[in-house]
Tab-separated table of C-alpha atoms and ligand atoms in Angstrom:
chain	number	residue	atom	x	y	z
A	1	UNK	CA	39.077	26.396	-25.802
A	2	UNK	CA	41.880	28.731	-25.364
A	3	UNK	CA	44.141	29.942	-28.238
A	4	UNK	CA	47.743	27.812	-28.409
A	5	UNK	CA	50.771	30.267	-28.026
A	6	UNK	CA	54.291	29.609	-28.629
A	7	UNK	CA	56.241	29.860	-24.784
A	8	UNK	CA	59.891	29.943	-24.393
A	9	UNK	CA	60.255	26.701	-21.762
A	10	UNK	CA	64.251	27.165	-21.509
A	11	UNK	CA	67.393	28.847	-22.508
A	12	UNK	CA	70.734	27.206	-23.396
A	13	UNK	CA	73.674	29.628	-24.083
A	14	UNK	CA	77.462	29.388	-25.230
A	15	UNK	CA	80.248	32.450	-24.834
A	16	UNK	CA	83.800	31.766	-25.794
A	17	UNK	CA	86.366	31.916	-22.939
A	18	UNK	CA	88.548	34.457	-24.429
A	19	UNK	CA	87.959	37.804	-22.908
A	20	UNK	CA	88.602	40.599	-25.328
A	21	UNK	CA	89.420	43.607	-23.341
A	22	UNK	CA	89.342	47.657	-23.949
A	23	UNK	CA	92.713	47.338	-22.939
A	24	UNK	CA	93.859	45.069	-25.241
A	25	UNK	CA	91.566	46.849	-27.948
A	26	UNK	CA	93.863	49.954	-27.291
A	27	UNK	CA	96.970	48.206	-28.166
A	28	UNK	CA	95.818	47.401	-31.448
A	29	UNK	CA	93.633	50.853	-32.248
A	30	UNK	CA	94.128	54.288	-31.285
A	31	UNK	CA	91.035	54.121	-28.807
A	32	UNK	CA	90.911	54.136	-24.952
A	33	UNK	CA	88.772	52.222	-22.299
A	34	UNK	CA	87.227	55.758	-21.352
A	35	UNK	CA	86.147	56.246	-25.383
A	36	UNK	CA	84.886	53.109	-25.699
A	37	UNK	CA	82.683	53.056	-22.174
A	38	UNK	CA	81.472	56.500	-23.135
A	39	UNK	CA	80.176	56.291	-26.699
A	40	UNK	CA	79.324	52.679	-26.758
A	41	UNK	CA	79.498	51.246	-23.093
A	42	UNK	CA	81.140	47.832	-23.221
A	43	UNK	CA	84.221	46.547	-21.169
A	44	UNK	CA	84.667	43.784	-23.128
A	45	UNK	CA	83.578	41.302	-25.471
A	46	UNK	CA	84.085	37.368	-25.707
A	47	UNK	CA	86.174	35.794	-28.904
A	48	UNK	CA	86.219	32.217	-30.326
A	49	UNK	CA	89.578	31.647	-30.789
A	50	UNK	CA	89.998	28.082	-31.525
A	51	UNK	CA	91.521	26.593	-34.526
A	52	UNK	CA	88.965	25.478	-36.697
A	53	UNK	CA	85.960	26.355	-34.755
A	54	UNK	CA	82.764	28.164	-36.440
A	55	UNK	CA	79.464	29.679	-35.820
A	56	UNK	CA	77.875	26.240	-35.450
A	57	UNK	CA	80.056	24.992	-32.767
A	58	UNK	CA	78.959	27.544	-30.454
A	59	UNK	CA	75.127	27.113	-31.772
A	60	UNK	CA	75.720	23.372	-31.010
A	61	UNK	CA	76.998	23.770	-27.150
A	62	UNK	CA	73.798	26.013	-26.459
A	63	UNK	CA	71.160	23.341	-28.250
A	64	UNK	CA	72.909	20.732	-25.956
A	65	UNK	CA	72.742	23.148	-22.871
A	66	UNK	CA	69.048	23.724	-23.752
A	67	UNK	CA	68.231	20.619	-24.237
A	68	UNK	CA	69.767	18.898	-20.783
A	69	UNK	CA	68.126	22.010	-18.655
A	70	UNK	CA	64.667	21.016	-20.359
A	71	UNK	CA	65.042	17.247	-20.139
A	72	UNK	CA	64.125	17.319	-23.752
A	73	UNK	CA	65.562	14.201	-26.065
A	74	UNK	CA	67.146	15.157	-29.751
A	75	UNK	CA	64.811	13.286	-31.343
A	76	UNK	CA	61.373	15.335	-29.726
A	77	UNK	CA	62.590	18.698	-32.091
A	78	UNK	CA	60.595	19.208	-34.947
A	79	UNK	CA	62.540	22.494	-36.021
A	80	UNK	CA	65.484	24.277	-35.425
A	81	UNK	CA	66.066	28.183	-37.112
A	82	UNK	CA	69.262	30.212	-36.754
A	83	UNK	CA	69.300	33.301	-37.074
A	84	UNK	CA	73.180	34.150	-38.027
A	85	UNK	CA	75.362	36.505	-40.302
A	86	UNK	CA	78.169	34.457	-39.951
A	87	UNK	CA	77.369	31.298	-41.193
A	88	UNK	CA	80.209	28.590	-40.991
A	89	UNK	CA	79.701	29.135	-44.994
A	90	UNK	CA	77.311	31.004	-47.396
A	91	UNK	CA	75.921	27.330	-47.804
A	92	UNK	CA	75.275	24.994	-46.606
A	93	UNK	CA	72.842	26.265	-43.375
A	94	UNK	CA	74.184	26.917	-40.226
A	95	UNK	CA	70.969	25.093	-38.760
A	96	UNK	CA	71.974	22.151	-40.968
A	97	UNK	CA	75.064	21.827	-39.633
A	98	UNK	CA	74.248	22.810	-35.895
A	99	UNK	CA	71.430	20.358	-36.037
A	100	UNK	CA	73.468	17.273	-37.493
A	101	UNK	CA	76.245	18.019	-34.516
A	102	UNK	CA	73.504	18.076	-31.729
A	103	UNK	CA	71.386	14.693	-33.248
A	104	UNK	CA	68.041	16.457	-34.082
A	105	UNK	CA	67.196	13.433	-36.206
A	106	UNK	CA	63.756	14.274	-36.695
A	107	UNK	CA	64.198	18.281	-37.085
A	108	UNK	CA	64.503	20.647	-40.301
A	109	UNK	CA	66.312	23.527	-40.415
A	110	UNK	CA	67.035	26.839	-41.625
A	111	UNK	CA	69.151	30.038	-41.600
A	112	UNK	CA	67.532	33.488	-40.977
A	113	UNK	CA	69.588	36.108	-42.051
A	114	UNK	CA	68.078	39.604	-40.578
A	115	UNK	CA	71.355	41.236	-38.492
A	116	UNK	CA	70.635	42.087	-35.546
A	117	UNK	CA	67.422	41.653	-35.656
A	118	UNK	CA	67.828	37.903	-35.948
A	119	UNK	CA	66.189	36.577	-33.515
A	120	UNK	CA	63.266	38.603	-33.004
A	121	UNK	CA	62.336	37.354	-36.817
A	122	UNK	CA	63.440	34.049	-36.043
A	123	UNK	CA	61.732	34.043	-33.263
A	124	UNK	CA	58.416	35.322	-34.882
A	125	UNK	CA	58.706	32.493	-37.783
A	126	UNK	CA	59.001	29.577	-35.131
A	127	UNK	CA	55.863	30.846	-33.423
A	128	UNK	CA	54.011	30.675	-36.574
A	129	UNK	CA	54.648	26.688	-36.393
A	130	UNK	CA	53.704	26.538	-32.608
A	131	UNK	CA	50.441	28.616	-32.691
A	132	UNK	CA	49.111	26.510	-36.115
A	133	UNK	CA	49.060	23.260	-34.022
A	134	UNK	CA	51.897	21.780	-36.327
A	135	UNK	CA	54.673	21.626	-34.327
A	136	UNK	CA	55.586	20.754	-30.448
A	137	UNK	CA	59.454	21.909	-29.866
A	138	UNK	CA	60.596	24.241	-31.873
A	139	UNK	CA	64.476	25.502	-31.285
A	140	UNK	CA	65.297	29.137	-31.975
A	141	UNK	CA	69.243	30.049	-32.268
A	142	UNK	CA	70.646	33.050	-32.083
A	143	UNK	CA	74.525	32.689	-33.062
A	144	UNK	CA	77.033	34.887	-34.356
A	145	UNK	CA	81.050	34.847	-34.992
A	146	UNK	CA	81.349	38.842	-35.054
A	147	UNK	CA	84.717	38.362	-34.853
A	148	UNK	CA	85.709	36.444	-38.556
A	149	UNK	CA	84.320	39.612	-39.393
A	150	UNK	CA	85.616	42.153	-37.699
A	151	UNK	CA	88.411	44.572	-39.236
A	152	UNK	CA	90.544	44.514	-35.980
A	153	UNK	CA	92.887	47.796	-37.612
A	154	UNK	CA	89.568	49.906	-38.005
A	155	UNK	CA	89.031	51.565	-34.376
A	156	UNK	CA	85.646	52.785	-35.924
A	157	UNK	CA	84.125	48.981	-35.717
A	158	UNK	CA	86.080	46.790	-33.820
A	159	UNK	CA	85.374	48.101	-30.059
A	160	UNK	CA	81.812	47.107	-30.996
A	161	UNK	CA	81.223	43.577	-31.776
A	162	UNK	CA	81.741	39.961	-29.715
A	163	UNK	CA	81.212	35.994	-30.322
A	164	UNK	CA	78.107	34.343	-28.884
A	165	UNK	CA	74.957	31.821	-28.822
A	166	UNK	CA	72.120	31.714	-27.261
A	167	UNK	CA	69.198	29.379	-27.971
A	168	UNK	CA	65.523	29.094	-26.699
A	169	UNK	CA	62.871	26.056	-26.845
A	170	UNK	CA	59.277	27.124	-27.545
A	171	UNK	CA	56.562	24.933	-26.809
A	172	UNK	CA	52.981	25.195	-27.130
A	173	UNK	CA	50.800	26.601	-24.117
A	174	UNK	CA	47.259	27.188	-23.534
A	175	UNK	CA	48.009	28.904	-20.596
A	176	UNK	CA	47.931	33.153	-20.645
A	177	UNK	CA	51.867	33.259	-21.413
A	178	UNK	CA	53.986	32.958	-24.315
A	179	UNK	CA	54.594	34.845	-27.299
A	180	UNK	CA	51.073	37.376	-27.481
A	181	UNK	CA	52.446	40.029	-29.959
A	182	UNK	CA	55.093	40.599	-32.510
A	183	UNK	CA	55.770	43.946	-35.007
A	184	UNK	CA	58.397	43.319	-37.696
A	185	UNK	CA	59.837	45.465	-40.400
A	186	UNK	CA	62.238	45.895	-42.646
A	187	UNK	CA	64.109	48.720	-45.278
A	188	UNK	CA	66.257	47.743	-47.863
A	189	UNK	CA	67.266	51.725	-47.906
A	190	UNK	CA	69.553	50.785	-44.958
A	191	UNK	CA	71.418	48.468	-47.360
A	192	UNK	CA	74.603	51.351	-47.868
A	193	UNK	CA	74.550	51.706	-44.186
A	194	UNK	CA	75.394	48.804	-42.642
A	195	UNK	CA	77.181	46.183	-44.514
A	196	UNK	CA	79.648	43.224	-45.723
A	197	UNK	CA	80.633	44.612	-49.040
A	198	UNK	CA	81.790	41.556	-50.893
A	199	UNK	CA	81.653	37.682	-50.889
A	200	UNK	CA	78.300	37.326	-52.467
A	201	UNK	CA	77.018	36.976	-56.129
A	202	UNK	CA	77.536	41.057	-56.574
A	203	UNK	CA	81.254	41.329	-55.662
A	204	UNK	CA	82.365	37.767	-55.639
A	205	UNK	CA	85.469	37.381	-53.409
A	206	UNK	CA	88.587	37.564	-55.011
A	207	UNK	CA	92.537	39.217	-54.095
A	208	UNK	CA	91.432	42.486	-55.021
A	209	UNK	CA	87.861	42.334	-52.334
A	210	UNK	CA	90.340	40.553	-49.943
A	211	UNK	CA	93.394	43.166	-50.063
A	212	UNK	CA	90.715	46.349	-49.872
A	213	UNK	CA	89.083	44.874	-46.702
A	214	UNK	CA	85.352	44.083	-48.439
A	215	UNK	CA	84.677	40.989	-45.866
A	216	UNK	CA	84.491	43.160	-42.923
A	217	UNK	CA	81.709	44.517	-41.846
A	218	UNK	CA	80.875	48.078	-42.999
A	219	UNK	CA	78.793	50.822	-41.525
A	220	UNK	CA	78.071	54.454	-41.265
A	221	UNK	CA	77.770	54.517	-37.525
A	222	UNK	CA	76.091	57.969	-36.780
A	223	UNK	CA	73.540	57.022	-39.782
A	224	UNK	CA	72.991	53.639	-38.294
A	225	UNK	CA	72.782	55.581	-35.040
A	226	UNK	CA	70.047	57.442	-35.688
A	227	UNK	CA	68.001	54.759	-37.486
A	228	UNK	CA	68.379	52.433	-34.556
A	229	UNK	CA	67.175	54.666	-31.969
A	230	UNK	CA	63.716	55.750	-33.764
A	231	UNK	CA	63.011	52.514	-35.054
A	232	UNK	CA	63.887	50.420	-32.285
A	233	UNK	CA	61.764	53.102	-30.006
A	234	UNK	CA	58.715	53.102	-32.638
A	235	UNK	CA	58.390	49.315	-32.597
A	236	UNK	CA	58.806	48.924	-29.073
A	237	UNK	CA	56.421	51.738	-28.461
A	238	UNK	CA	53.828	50.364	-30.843
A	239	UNK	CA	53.841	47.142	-29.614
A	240	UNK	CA	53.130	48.587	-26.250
A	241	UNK	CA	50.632	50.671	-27.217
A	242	UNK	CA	49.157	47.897	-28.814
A	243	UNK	CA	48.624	45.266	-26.208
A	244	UNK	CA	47.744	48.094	-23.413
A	245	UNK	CA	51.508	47.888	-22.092
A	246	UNK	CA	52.244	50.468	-19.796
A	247	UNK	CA	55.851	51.559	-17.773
A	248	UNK	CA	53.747	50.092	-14.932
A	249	UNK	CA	52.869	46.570	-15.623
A	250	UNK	CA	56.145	46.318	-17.791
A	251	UNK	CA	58.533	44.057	-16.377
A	252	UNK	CA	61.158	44.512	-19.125
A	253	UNK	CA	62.864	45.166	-22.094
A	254	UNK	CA	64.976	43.341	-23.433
A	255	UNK	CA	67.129	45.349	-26.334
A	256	UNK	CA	69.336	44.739	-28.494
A	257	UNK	CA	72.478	45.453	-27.345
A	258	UNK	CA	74.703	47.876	-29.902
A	259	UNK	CA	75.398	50.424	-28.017
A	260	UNK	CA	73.835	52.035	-24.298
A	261	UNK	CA	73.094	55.052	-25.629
A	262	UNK	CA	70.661	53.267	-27.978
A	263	UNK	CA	68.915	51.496	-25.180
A	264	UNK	CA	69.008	54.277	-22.731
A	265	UNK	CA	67.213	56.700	-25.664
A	266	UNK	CA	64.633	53.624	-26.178
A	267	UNK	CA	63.643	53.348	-22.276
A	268	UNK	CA	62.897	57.089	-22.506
A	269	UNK	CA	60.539	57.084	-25.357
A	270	UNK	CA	59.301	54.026	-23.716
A	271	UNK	CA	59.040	55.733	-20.454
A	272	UNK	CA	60.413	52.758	-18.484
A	273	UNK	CA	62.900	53.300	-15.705
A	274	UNK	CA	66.849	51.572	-15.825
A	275	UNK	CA	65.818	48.925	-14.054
A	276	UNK	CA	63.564	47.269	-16.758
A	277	UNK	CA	65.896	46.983	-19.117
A	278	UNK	CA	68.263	44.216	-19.075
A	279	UNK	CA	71.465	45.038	-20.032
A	280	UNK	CA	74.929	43.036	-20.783
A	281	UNK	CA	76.455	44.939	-23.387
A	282	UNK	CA	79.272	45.568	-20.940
A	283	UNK	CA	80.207	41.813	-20.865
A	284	UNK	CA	79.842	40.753	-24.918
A	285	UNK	CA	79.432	43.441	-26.914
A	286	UNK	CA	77.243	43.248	-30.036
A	287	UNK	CA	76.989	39.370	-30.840
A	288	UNK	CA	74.172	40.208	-33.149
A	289	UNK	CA	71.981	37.841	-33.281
A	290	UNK	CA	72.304	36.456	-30.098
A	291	UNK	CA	71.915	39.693	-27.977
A	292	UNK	CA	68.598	38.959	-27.118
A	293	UNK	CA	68.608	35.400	-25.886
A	294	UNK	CA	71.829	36.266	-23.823
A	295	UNK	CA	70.144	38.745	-22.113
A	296	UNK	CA	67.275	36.281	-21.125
A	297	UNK	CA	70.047	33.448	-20.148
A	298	UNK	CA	71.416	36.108	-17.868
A	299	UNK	CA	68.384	37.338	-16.233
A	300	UNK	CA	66.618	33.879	-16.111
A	301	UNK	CA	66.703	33.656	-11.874
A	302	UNK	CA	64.797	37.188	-11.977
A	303	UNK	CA	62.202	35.859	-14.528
A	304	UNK	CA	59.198	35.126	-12.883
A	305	UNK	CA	56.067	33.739	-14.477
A	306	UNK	CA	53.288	36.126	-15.982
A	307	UNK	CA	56.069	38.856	-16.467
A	308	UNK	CA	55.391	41.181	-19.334
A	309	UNK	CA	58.198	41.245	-21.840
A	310	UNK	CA	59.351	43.398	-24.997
A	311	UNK	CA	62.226	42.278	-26.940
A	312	UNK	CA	63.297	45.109	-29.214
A	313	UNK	CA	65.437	44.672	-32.051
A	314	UNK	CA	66.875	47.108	-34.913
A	315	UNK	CA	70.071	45.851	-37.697
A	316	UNK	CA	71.184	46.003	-40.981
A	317	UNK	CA	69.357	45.899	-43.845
A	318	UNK	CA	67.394	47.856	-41.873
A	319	UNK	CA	65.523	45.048	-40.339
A	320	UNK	CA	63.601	46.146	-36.947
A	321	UNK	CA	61.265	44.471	-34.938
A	322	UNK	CA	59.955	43.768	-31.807
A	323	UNK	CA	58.265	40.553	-29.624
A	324	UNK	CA	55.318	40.895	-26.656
A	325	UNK	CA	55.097	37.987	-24.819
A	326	UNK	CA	54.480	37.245	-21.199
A	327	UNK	CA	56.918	34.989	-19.644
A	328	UNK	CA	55.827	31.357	-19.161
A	329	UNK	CA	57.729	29.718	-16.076
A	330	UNK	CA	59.382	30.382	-12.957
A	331	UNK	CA	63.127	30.070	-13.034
A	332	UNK	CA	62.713	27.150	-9.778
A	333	UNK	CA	61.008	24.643	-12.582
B	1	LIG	O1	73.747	46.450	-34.144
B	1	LIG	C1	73.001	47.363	-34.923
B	1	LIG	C2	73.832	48.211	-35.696
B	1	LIG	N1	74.902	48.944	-35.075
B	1	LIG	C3	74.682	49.976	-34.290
B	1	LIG	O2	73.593	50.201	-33.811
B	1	LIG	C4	75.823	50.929	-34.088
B	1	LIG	C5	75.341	52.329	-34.246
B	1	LIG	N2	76.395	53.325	-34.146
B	1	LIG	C6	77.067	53.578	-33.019
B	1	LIG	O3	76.881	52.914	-32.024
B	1	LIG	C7	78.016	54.743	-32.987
B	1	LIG	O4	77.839	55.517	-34.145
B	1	LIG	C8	79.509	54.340	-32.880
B	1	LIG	C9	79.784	53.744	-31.504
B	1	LIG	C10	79.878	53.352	-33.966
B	1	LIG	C11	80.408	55.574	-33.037
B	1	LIG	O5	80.056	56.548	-32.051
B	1	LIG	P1	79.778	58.052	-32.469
B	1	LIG	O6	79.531	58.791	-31.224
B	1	LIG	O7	78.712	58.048	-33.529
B	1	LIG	O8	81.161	58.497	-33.048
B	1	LIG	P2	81.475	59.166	-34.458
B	1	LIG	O9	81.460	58.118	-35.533
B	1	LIG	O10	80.625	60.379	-34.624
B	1	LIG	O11	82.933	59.642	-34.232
B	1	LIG	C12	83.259	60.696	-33.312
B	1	LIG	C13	84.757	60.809	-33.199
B	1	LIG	C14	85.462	60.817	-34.541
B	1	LIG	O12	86.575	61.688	-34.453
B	1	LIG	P3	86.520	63.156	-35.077
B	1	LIG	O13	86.216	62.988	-36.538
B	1	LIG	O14	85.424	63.862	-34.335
B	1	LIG	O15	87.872	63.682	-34.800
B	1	LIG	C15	85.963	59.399	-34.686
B	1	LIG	O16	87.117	59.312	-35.490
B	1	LIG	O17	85.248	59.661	-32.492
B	1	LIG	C16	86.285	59.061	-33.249
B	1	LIG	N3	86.285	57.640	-32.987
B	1	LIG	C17	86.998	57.091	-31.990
B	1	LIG	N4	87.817	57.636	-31.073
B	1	LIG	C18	88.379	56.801	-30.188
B	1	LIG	C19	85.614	56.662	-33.645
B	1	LIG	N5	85.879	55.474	-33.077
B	1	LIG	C20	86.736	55.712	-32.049
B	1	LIG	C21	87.374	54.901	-31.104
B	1	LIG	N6	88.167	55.478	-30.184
B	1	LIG	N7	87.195	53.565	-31.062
């Protein structure tokens, strides 16, 4: 009998309304539309900006849009992971709460908490669950609220990042699709780099971590720069080499997406041509965690059944990883 793999079957996705242009960046930080499309490529980025609203509200729409395009009930999940770094809270779970708003009665949950590379771990762990025989639906979300994060005075990080979810089902197949490969890493030397530099049990927040800015994120971009360019090529290049992926039976990449010169520099090493890579980093930004699965919803028509696939990922911590898996349905289903 054939091995069971883990196959994404569908892809729900939720991005705020609010449009957060360069232009309006440029009122509130001496930047320009030309710096920001030149260094880091993005137009403009989406931002939750309703009273009250959290993470989990926008994990919550893309479970229920995953669920109604699958024809899947609530009650059929057996597991739902989100991979977030901006929980609703520090505690309780994001997955707790996203799961409780979308009536996955039968499901547990949990938080993965890898950056950017969120959902490529996440993504790995629910496999595990599929390809053991244990579990039948598995929900991976990718969610992130970039923006109760974001120092929106500090020109040096706030062109980069946007609000988003995305959110996959995986289901068991003994087909030849689905999740084949996976190469996952991670460097707590990257800690300085990239970073929120209060609110936990080392710097607990108080006035003095509020008034100096410590809940914003943090990084040293050109040092993050560099990392995420040879690590995010290395994995992606490994895992190639690995399963006997070459530029020409490749049908694409899928990067994370922090900035195009990182993903143009990772199709080079990777030898691929433009038009392999998906791309929407023009439209959202960095939504961390949810890069990935936003770049699937977006390119879902194109998708076509058998299609080789390498999601790339590379975030604080570090944390780097990447996914081979060959995709499992055609977009008509
Ligand atoms: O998601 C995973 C983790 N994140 C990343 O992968 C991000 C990695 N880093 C980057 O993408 C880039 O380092 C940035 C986009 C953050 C910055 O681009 P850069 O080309 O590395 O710029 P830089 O930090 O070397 O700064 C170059 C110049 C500086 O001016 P001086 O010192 O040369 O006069 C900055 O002050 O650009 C200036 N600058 C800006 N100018 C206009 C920095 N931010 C801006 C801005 N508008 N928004």
């Amino acid at each position: 009998m054939r091995e069971i793999r883990a196959a994404i079957t569908g892809i729900g996705a939720y991005l705020p309304e609010y449009r957060l242009t360069n232009e309006e960046i440029s009122t509130m930080v001496d930047t320009t539309d030309e710096w920001i499309m030149q260094r880091i490529g993005i137009k403009e980025r989406r931002i939750l900006k309703e009273e009250g609203k959290a993470t989990s509200d926008m994990g919550v729409e893309a479970v229920k849009e995953l669920l109604e395009k699958t024809n899947t009930h609530p009650d059929e999940i057996d597991l739902l992971i989100c991979a977030t770094i901006t929980p609703d809270r520090p505690f309780p779970a994001t997955a707790n709460i996203i799961s409780r708003k979308a009536r996955l009665t039968n499901a547990w949950s949990f938080d993965i908490s890898a950056a950017c590379s969120g959902f490529v771990f996440a993504l790995t762990t629910g496999t595990q669950f599929i390809q053991s025989g244990q579990y039948k639906k598995v929900v991976i979300v990718g969610a992130d609220m970039m923006s109760a994060i974001t120092d929106y005075t500090d020109r040096t990080t706030c062109p980069l990042f946007g609000d988003g979810a995305s959110a996959v089902l995986l289901e068991p197949t003994t087909e030849d699709v689905g999740v084949i490969d996976h190469l996952n890493h991670t460097d707590g030397k990257g800690r300085h780099y990239l970073r929120m530099k209060a609110g936990g049990s080392k710097l607990p927040a108080s006035v003095e971590t509020v008034e100096k800015g410590m809940h914003y994120v943090h990084q040293d971009g050109q040092t993050v720069f560099k990392y995420a360019v040879s690590r995010m090529a290395d994995v992606a290049v490994d895992i190639m080499n690995k399963n006997d992926i070459t530029p020409e039976n490749l049908a694409w990449l899928v990067p994370h997406q922090a900035n195009m010169r990182i993903i143009d520099a990772v199709a080079r090493r990777m030898k691929i041509s433009p038009d392999q890579v998906m791309i929407n980093i023009q439209k959202y930004g960095n939504t961390t965690a949810a890069t990935i699965p936003l770049c699937l919803y977006d390119y879902e028509k194109q998708l076509k059944k058998g299609d080789n696939i390498i999601l790339a990922a590379f975030g604080a911590g570090f944390t780097w990883g990447s996914v081979y898996l060959k995709w499992a349905y055609d977009t008509d289903k």
